[in-house]
Short mmCIF file of C-alpha atoms and ligand atoms in Angstrom, two decimals:
data_model
loop_
_atom_site.label_atom_id
_atom_site.label_comp_id
_atom_site.label_asym_id
_atom_site.label_seq_id
_atom_site.Cartn_x
_atom_site.Cartn_y
_atom_site.Cartn_z
CA MET F 196 -0.01 0.04 -0.01
CA LYS F 197 1.15 3.52 -0.77
CA THR F 198 -0.01 6.55 1.22
CA LEU F 199 -0.03 10.14 -0.03
CA THR F 200 -1.17 13.15 1.95
CA VAL F 201 -3.32 16.11 0.97
CA GLU F 202 -1.62 18.82 3.08
CA LEU F 203 -4.25 21.15 4.44
CA GLY F 204 -2.96 21.96 7.91
CA SER F 205 -5.28 20.53 10.56
CA ARG F 206 -7.60 19.20 7.83
CA SER F 207 -4.82 17.19 6.12
CA TYR F 208 -5.82 13.67 5.12
CA PRO F 209 -4.24 10.53 3.69
CA ILE F 210 -4.93 8.84 0.32
CA HIS F 211 -4.23 5.10 0.68
CA VAL F 212 -3.71 3.25 -2.61
CA GLY F 213 -3.33 -0.52 -2.79
CA GLN F 214 -4.99 -3.91 -3.32
CA GLN F 215 -7.37 -5.67 -0.99
CA LEU F 216 -8.05 -2.49 1.05
CA LEU F 217 -11.74 -2.96 1.34
CA GLY F 218 -11.07 -6.02 3.50
CA ASN F 219 -8.70 -4.05 5.72
CA ALA F 220 -10.82 -3.18 8.84
CA GLU F 221 -8.07 -1.39 10.64
CA LEU F 222 -7.51 0.89 7.73
CA LEU F 223 -11.19 1.62 7.06
CA THR F 224 -11.93 2.35 10.71
CA ARG F 225 -8.76 4.24 11.47
CA HIS F 226 -10.30 7.57 10.47
CA ILE F 227 -13.79 7.10 11.99
CA ARG F 228 -14.27 9.01 15.20
CA SER F 229 -18.02 8.37 15.65
CA ARG F 230 -20.30 5.59 16.71
CA GLN F 231 -22.82 6.06 13.89
CA VAL F 232 -21.67 5.35 10.30
CA MET F 233 -23.91 5.64 7.19
CA VAL F 234 -22.49 4.01 4.02
CA VAL F 235 -23.85 5.62 0.90
CA THR F 236 -23.65 3.59 -2.32
CA ASN F 237 -25.74 2.70 -5.34
CA ASP F 238 -27.67 -0.32 -6.62
CA THR F 239 -24.82 -1.39 -8.94
CA ILE F 240 -22.02 -1.21 -6.36
CA ALA F 241 -24.02 -2.49 -3.36
CA PRO F 242 -24.17 -6.15 -4.53
CA LEU F 243 -20.44 -6.03 -5.34
CA TYR F 244 -18.85 -4.38 -2.35
CA LEU F 245 -21.31 -3.17 0.36
CA GLU F 246 -21.33 -6.37 2.41
CA ASN F 247 -17.58 -6.47 2.60
CA VAL F 248 -17.32 -2.83 3.66
CA ARG F 249 -20.07 -3.25 6.26
CA GLN F 250 -18.31 -6.30 7.70
CA GLN F 251 -15.19 -4.18 8.34
CA LEU F 252 -17.37 -1.65 10.10
CA SER F 253 -19.08 -4.13 12.43
CA ASP F 254 -17.75 -2.31 15.57
CA PHE F 255 -19.91 0.68 14.69
CA ASP F 256 -23.66 1.39 14.48
CA THR F 257 -23.58 1.07 10.78
CA ALA F 258 -26.49 1.65 8.31
CA SER F 259 -26.56 2.08 4.55
CA VAL F 260 -28.51 3.92 1.95
CA ILE F 261 -28.63 2.64 -1.68
CA LEU F 262 -29.18 5.29 -4.33
CA PRO F 263 -30.35 4.62 -7.93
CA ASP F 264 -27.31 4.41 -10.24
CA GLY F 265 -26.63 7.24 -12.73
CA GLU F 266 -25.55 10.78 -13.35
CA GLN F 267 -29.17 11.71 -13.86
CA TYR F 268 -29.79 10.93 -10.16
CA LYS F 269 -27.07 13.34 -8.98
CA ASN F 270 -29.62 15.92 -7.97
CA LEU F 271 -31.40 17.50 -4.98
CA ASP F 272 -34.14 14.78 -4.88
CA THR F 273 -31.56 12.03 -4.41
CA LEU F 274 -29.71 14.18 -1.87
CA ASN F 275 -32.91 14.38 0.06
CA THR F 276 -33.20 10.56 0.24
CA ILE F 277 -29.86 10.55 2.06
CA PHE F 278 -31.09 13.22 4.56
CA THR F 279 -34.30 11.25 5.06
CA ALA F 280 -32.36 8.05 5.87
CA LEU F 281 -30.10 9.94 8.32
CA LEU F 282 -33.05 11.61 10.04
CA GLU F 283 -35.23 8.54 10.17
CA GLN F 284 -32.44 6.57 11.80
CA ARG F 285 -31.56 9.48 14.15
CA PHE F 286 -28.05 10.12 12.99
CA ASN F 287 -26.62 12.96 14.96
CA ARG F 288 -24.01 15.50 14.14
CA ASP F 289 -20.99 13.42 15.14
CA CYS F 290 -21.87 10.71 12.70
CA THR F 291 -19.63 9.75 9.67
CA LEU F 292 -20.78 9.19 6.05
CA VAL F 293 -18.89 6.75 3.84
CA ALA F 294 -19.04 7.27 0.15
CA LEU F 295 -18.70 3.91 -1.55
CA GLY F 296 -18.75 4.32 -5.32
CA GLY F 297 -17.85 6.39 -8.33
CA GLY F 298 -17.80 10.14 -8.64
CA VAL F 299 -21.57 10.45 -8.53
CA VAL F 300 -21.86 8.71 -5.17
CA GLY F 301 -18.78 10.58 -3.92
CA ASP F 302 -20.03 14.03 -4.89
CA ILE F 303 -23.52 13.59 -3.57
CA THR F 304 -22.41 11.91 -0.30
CA GLY F 305 -19.77 14.65 0.18
CA PHE F 306 -22.44 17.29 -0.24
CA ALA F 307 -24.73 15.44 2.16
CA ALA F 308 -21.88 15.38 4.64
CA ALA F 309 -21.18 19.13 4.05
CA SER F 310 -24.74 20.10 4.78
CA TYR F 311 -26.36 17.54 7.12
CA GLN F 312 -26.64 19.30 10.53
CA ARG F 313 -24.24 21.98 9.06
CA GLY F 314 -21.48 19.51 8.40
CA VAL F 315 -20.43 15.96 9.45
CA ALA F 316 -17.36 13.87 8.73
CA PHE F 317 -17.08 11.60 5.64
CA LEU F 318 -14.72 9.16 4.05
CA GLN F 319 -14.21 8.40 0.37
CA ILE F 320 -13.99 4.89 -0.99
CA PRO F 321 -13.84 5.47 -4.74
CA THR F 322 -14.52 2.49 -7.02
CA THR F 323 -14.14 3.94 -10.47
CA LEU F 324 -10.86 4.96 -12.04
CA LEU F 325 -12.18 8.45 -12.50
CA ALA F 326 -13.16 8.68 -8.81
CA GLN F 327 -9.80 7.23 -7.79
CA VAL F 328 -7.72 9.71 -9.77
CA ASP F 329 -9.86 12.84 -9.38
CA SER F 330 -13.24 13.23 -7.77
CA SER F 331 -12.57 11.57 -4.40
CA VAL F 332 -9.63 13.94 -3.71
CA GLY F 333 -9.94 17.62 -3.05
CA GLY F 334 -13.31 18.13 -1.39
CA LYS F 335 -15.46 19.37 -4.27
CA THR F 336 -18.92 18.06 -3.53
CA GLY F 337 -22.33 18.73 -5.06
CA VAL F 338 -25.13 17.89 -7.39
CA ASN F 339 -26.35 18.91 -10.85
CA HIS F 340 -29.16 21.25 -11.70
CA PRO F 341 -31.13 20.83 -14.86
CA LEU F 342 -29.65 24.10 -16.12
CA GLY F 343 -26.02 23.33 -15.21
CA LYS F 344 -23.64 20.63 -14.13
CA ASN F 345 -22.32 20.68 -10.54
CA MET F 346 -24.01 24.01 -9.96
CA ILE F 347 -25.12 23.32 -6.32
CA GLY F 348 -22.44 22.22 -3.90
CA ALA F 349 -19.81 22.98 -1.27
CA PHE F 350 -16.19 22.41 -0.54
CA HIS F 351 -15.93 19.74 2.20
CA GLN F 352 -12.78 17.63 2.58
CA PRO F 353 -12.99 13.93 3.44
CA GLY F 354 -11.17 12.49 6.41
CA CYS F 355 -9.33 9.97 4.23
CA VAL F 356 -9.51 8.40 0.76
CA VAL F 357 -9.21 4.59 0.50
CA ILE F 358 -8.42 3.44 -3.08
CA ASP F 359 -8.71 -0.30 -3.43
CA THR F 360 -7.37 -0.86 -6.98
CA ASP F 361 -9.02 -4.35 -7.06
CA THR F 362 -12.38 -2.69 -7.40
CA LEU F 363 -11.38 -1.80 -10.98
CA ASP F 364 -11.70 -5.52 -11.83
CA THR F 365 -15.42 -5.14 -12.06
CA LEU F 366 -15.49 -1.87 -13.95
CA ASP F 367 -16.35 -2.06 -17.61
CA ASP F 368 -14.00 -0.84 -20.36
CA ARG F 369 -16.01 2.23 -21.24
CA GLN F 370 -15.82 3.44 -17.65
CA LEU F 371 -12.12 2.64 -17.46
CA SER F 372 -11.58 4.82 -20.57
CA ALA F 373 -13.57 7.58 -18.97
CA GLY F 374 -11.24 7.54 -16.00
CA LEU F 375 -8.21 7.69 -18.31
CA ALA F 376 -9.44 11.00 -19.65
CA GLU F 377 -8.73 12.61 -16.19
CA VAL F 378 -5.40 10.84 -16.05
CA ILE F 379 -4.41 12.32 -19.39
CA LYS F 380 -5.56 15.66 -18.17
CA TYR F 381 -2.80 15.67 -15.51
CA GLY F 382 -0.19 15.10 -18.21
CA LEU F 383 -1.64 17.88 -20.29
CA ILE F 384 -1.89 20.51 -17.55
CA ARG F 385 1.14 19.78 -15.41
CA ASP F 386 3.54 17.03 -16.46
CA ALA F 387 4.82 16.50 -19.94
CA GLY F 388 6.95 13.55 -18.80
CA PHE F 389 3.84 11.85 -17.46
CA PHE F 390 2.13 12.47 -20.84
CA ASP F 391 5.09 10.71 -22.54
CA TRP F 392 4.72 7.89 -20.03
CA LEU F 393 1.04 7.60 -20.84
CA GLU F 394 1.79 7.40 -24.60
CA ALA F 395 4.16 4.54 -23.89
CA ASN F 396 1.84 2.70 -21.43
CA MET F 397 -1.71 3.28 -22.75
CA ALA F 398 -2.01 -0.29 -24.10
CA ALA F 399 -0.97 -1.68 -20.67
CA LEU F 400 -3.42 0.58 -18.88
CA ARG F 401 -6.25 -0.54 -21.13
CA ALA F 402 -5.15 -4.14 -20.55
CA ARG F 403 -5.43 -3.37 -16.79
CA ASP F 404 -1.87 -4.19 -15.91
CA LYS F 405 -2.07 -3.78 -12.13
CA GLN F 406 1.36 -2.17 -11.58
CA VAL F 407 0.93 0.26 -14.40
CA LEU F 408 -2.63 1.21 -13.26
CA ALA F 409 -1.36 1.66 -9.69
CA TYR F 410 1.39 4.00 -10.87
CA ALA F 411 -1.05 6.04 -12.94
CA ILE F 412 -3.41 6.34 -9.93
CA GLU F 413 -0.69 7.33 -7.50
CA HIS F 414 0.88 9.84 -9.84
CA SER F 415 -2.49 11.43 -10.68
CA CYS F 416 -3.40 11.65 -6.97
CA SER F 417 -0.02 13.21 -6.13
CA ILE F 418 -0.58 15.96 -8.78
CA LYS F 419 -4.12 16.57 -7.60
CA ALA F 420 -3.07 16.65 -3.92
CA GLU F 421 -0.31 19.14 -4.63
CA ILE F 422 -2.70 21.44 -6.54
CA VAL F 423 -5.45 21.19 -3.90
CA ALA F 424 -2.97 21.85 -1.12
CA ALA F 425 -1.79 25.02 -2.93
CA ASP F 426 -5.29 26.28 -3.83
CA GLU F 427 -8.08 24.54 -1.97
CA ARG F 428 -10.83 26.92 -2.94
CA GLU F 429 -9.88 27.43 -6.55
CA SER F 430 -8.79 31.06 -6.44
CA GLY F 431 -5.91 30.25 -8.82
CA GLN F 432 -4.20 27.14 -10.16
CA ARG F 433 -6.86 24.61 -9.12
CA ALA F 434 -8.91 25.95 -12.00
CA LEU F 435 -6.33 24.21 -14.34
CA LEU F 436 -7.95 20.91 -13.22
CA ASN F 437 -10.94 22.06 -15.30
CA LEU F 438 -9.12 21.61 -18.62
CA GLY F 439 -11.79 20.54 -21.12
CA HIS F 440 -14.58 20.82 -18.54
CA THR F 441 -16.23 23.98 -19.83
CA PHE F 442 -16.76 22.35 -23.16
CA GLY F 443 -17.34 18.98 -21.46
CA HIS F 444 -19.98 20.22 -19.01
CA ALA F 445 -21.84 21.80 -21.98
CA ILE F 446 -21.80 18.42 -23.73
CA GLU F 447 -23.06 16.62 -20.62
CA THR F 448 -25.90 19.14 -19.99
CA GLY F 449 -26.66 19.54 -23.74
CA THR F 450 -26.93 15.82 -24.45
CA GLY F 451 -28.76 14.99 -21.17
CA TYR F 452 -27.01 13.77 -18.01
CA GLY F 453 -25.79 10.22 -18.28
CA ASN F 454 -25.65 9.91 -22.09
CA TRP F 455 -22.12 11.06 -22.48
CA LEU F 456 -19.90 9.92 -19.54
CA HIS F 457 -18.16 12.75 -17.69
CA GLY F 458 -14.78 11.45 -18.72
CA GLU F 459 -15.87 11.16 -22.37
CA ALA F 460 -17.19 14.77 -22.40
CA VAL F 461 -13.92 15.97 -20.75
CA ALA F 462 -11.86 14.08 -23.38
CA THR F 463 -13.62 15.79 -26.25
CA GLY F 464 -13.50 19.10 -24.36
CA MET F 465 -9.70 18.76 -23.86
CA LEU F 466 -9.21 18.27 -27.58
CA MET F 467 -11.44 21.29 -28.24
CA ALA F 468 -9.27 23.24 -25.83
CA ALA F 469 -6.18 22.03 -27.64
CA ASP F 470 -7.73 22.99 -30.97
CA LEU F 471 -8.54 26.47 -29.72
CA SER F 472 -5.07 26.82 -28.32
CA ALA F 473 -3.55 25.88 -31.63
CA ARG F 474 -5.83 28.42 -33.47
CA HIS F 475 -4.16 31.09 -31.27
CA GLY F 476 -0.72 29.82 -32.24
CA TRP F 477 -0.01 28.73 -28.63
CA LEU F 478 0.16 24.99 -29.30
CA SER F 479 1.70 23.34 -32.30
CA ALA F 480 -0.34 21.13 -34.66
CA ASP F 481 1.92 18.26 -33.63
CA MET F 482 1.00 18.63 -29.98
CA VAL F 483 -2.77 18.67 -30.90
CA GLN F 484 -2.20 15.50 -33.02
CA ARG F 485 -0.47 13.75 -30.07
CA THR F 486 -3.32 14.73 -27.76
CA LYS F 487 -5.90 13.40 -30.25
CA HIS F 488 -3.96 10.21 -30.78
CA LEU F 489 -3.57 9.50 -26.97
CA LEU F 490 -7.31 10.10 -26.40
CA GLN F 491 -8.08 7.72 -29.24
CA GLN F 492 -5.69 5.15 -27.85
CA ALA F 493 -7.50 5.47 -24.50
CA GLY F 494 -10.77 4.61 -26.24
CA LEU F 495 -12.28 8.08 -25.84
CA PRO F 496 -14.41 10.14 -28.21
CA ILE F 497 -12.70 13.08 -29.92
CA SER F 498 -15.56 14.76 -31.75
CA PRO F 499 -18.32 16.77 -30.15
CA PRO F 500 -21.90 15.51 -30.46
CA ALA F 501 -23.32 16.23 -33.95
CA GLU F 502 -26.57 17.39 -32.49
CA MET F 503 -24.97 20.35 -30.67
CA ASP F 504 -24.33 23.60 -32.51
CA GLU F 505 -22.23 26.64 -31.68
CA ALA F 506 -25.22 28.57 -30.18
CA GLN F 507 -26.10 25.79 -27.84
CA PHE F 508 -22.44 25.44 -26.72
CA MET F 509 -22.24 29.21 -26.12
CA LYS F 510 -25.48 29.22 -24.09
CA LEU F 511 -24.38 26.29 -21.91
CA MET F 512 -20.78 27.51 -21.50
CA ALA F 513 -22.02 30.92 -20.21
CA ILE F 514 -23.28 29.03 -17.05
CA ASP F 515 -19.72 27.87 -16.25
CA LYS F 516 -18.33 28.38 -12.73
CA LYS F 517 -15.22 30.03 -14.20
CA VAL F 518 -17.35 32.91 -15.59
CA VAL F 519 -16.25 36.09 -13.81
CA ASP F 520 -18.17 39.35 -14.24
CA GLY F 521 -19.92 37.85 -17.26
CA GLU F 522 -16.58 37.00 -18.89
CA LEU F 523 -16.07 33.39 -19.93
CA ARG F 524 -12.58 32.03 -19.03
CA LEU F 525 -11.20 28.80 -20.43
CA VAL F 526 -8.29 26.59 -19.59
CA LEU F 527 -6.05 26.51 -22.60
CA LEU F 528 -2.70 24.98 -23.40
CA LYS F 529 0.67 26.72 -24.08
CA ALA F 530 2.31 23.34 -24.44
CA ILE F 531 1.78 19.78 -23.27
CA GLY F 532 2.30 20.09 -19.51
CA ASP F 533 1.62 23.88 -19.45
CA ALA F 534 -1.92 25.20 -19.10
CA ILE F 535 -3.34 28.66 -18.34
CA VAL F 536 -6.72 29.96 -17.38
CA THR F 537 -7.63 32.92 -19.56
CA GLY F 538 -10.40 35.07 -20.76
CA ASP F 539 -7.96 36.42 -23.40
CA PHE F 540 -8.97 34.41 -26.37
CA ARG F 541 -10.47 35.46 -29.69
CA ALA F 542 -14.17 35.03 -29.91
CA GLU F 543 -13.99 34.23 -33.68
CA LEU F 544 -11.50 31.44 -33.03
CA LEU F 545 -13.70 29.97 -30.30
CA GLY F 546 -16.54 30.07 -32.88
CA GLU F 547 -14.35 28.13 -35.28
CA THR F 548 -13.54 25.49 -32.60
CA LEU F 549 -17.26 25.24 -31.73
CA GLY F 550 -18.13 25.11 -35.39
CA LEU F 551 -16.47 21.68 -35.41
CA ALA F 552 -19.52 20.54 -33.52
CA SER F 553 -22.11 21.40 -36.19
P1 NAD T 1419 -20.26 7.18 -11.81
O1 NAD T 1419 -20.11 7.47 -10.37
O2 NAD T 1419 -21.54 7.34 -12.52
O3 NAD T 1419 -19.71 5.67 -12.01
C1 NAD T 1419 -19.77 5.11 -13.28
C2 NAD T 1419 -20.52 3.77 -13.36
O4 NAD T 1419 -19.71 2.73 -12.83
C3 NAD T 1419 -21.76 3.77 -12.53
O5 NAD T 1419 -22.77 3.00 -13.22
C4 NAD T 1419 -21.37 3.05 -11.23
O6 NAD T 1419 -22.45 2.42 -10.57
C5 NAD T 1419 -20.39 2.03 -11.80
N1 NAD T 1419 -19.38 1.57 -10.89
C6 NAD T 1419 -18.71 2.24 -9.98
N2 NAD T 1419 -17.76 1.51 -9.43
C7 NAD T 1419 -17.86 0.26 -10.05
C8 NAD T 1419 -17.06 -0.94 -9.89
N3 NAD T 1419 -16.04 -1.01 -9.16
N4 NAD T 1419 -17.46 -1.96 -10.62
C9 NAD T 1419 -18.54 -1.87 -11.52
N5 NAD T 1419 -19.24 -0.80 -11.74
C10 NAD T 1419 -18.91 0.30 -10.93
O7 NAD T 1419 -19.18 8.04 -12.65
P2 NAD T 1419 -17.68 8.48 -12.36
O8 NAD T 1419 -17.04 8.50 -13.73
O9 NAD T 1419 -17.08 7.65 -11.33
O10 NAD T 1419 -17.87 9.91 -11.81
C11 NAD T 1419 -18.40 10.92 -12.57
C12 NAD T 1419 -18.90 12.01 -11.64
O11 NAD T 1419 -17.81 12.62 -10.99
C13 NAD T 1419 -19.55 13.20 -12.41
O12 NAD T 1419 -20.70 13.52 -11.76
C14 NAD T 1419 -18.56 14.30 -12.31
O13 NAD T 1419 -19.10 15.58 -12.25
C15 NAD T 1419 -17.93 13.93 -10.95
N6 NAD T 1419 -16.56 14.54 -10.78
C16 NAD T 1419 -16.26 15.24 -9.65
C17 NAD T 1419 -15.09 15.70 -9.40
C18 NAD T 1419 -14.77 16.37 -8.10
O14 NAD T 1419 -13.66 16.94 -7.97
N7 NAD T 1419 -15.65 16.31 -7.15
C19 NAD T 1419 -14.05 15.51 -10.34
C20 NAD T 1419 -14.30 14.79 -11.46
C21 NAD T 1419 -15.60 14.28 -11.70
N1 LIG T 1420 -12.02 18.12 -10.74
C1 LIG T 1420 -11.71 19.52 -10.55
C2 LIG T 1420 -11.24 19.83 -9.15
O1 LIG T 1420 -11.23 19.00 -8.28
O2 LIG T 1420 -10.92 20.95 -8.90
#
């Protein structure tokens, strides 16, 4: 097992990465300070992993709530079912919530923890590659609104993140690819050497080579932990983690939550960001080509949905959280491994990039 730390002073927490961690009672309980524990999961993950996790928590008063599976359920109604379960079972404010699942379960459980009785503790046990490399780390929690992705939420850090890489054995190939999009993101925004490594190891990652996957997860988490420690509330460099997300969130909202996977939308969005960067002369055509090739090698889509036009993109992108004083800002690339957040892009070039969609 490898342990990394998200350094946030008194709220610092560990990220444990290894095999067979769900069966490690000492590890799972080390960070629980309460008697009452509520495990939140969904109806796909429950039959696979809930019993094992509950067995390790047998020293506590443990209950569980099982949500319907899907991005379309990451909303206020589902959040309310968690609150109802907590209230019906008289959970008090020193309870602990455990998020067992992918990014949807993690985000919604984290937001329940941030707001139940004004804030309770929670742990993350991410079970998708995407959640293991990104969403379980950093304390962004929330739900979607019909008008915009992740528009309702809070920052609330977990007490620890337990990444059992064996859970990836049951994940299907499409979901694995979606997680690889966020892994590629770290290479693009921060680490050209990691991007090279991904080019050399993409086949092994897709073949689920355990050692190669573990390295990709640890390295991704270390980059995310460093960025979150430097800018927890996204007043600066944390926004770089949103490479491709402004385009991607528009695709997710525009096509209906759950139709494009988050990682797929981010992949296409990252290529759109690379394309726009190249149109400004910031990124060479060769770098755009390498990005496109790596995304394709990862099994990810590289073209925006045919049904979305420039006007729909612009409307949806205007609801982005990076909009400041009405000005849209985008994460763009100066090189592989070097990203910037800027409102200083040419509207007609953005139109050309979005024109690719129609
Ligand atoms: P997801 O949570 O919908 O999980 C994908 C699918 O895999 C689901 O059907 C799920 O039930 C299933 N699943 C999960 N673990 C499994 C396993 N081990 N075996 C078999 N099936 C399994 O999607 P995701 O890609 O994990 O997360 C996407 C969400 O994360 C989006 O809502 C996105 O906005 C959010 N996100 C949040 C952050 C953040 O910083 N908070 C960062 C990135 C993404
Ligand atoms: N996934 C973006 C962030 O955590 O900031």
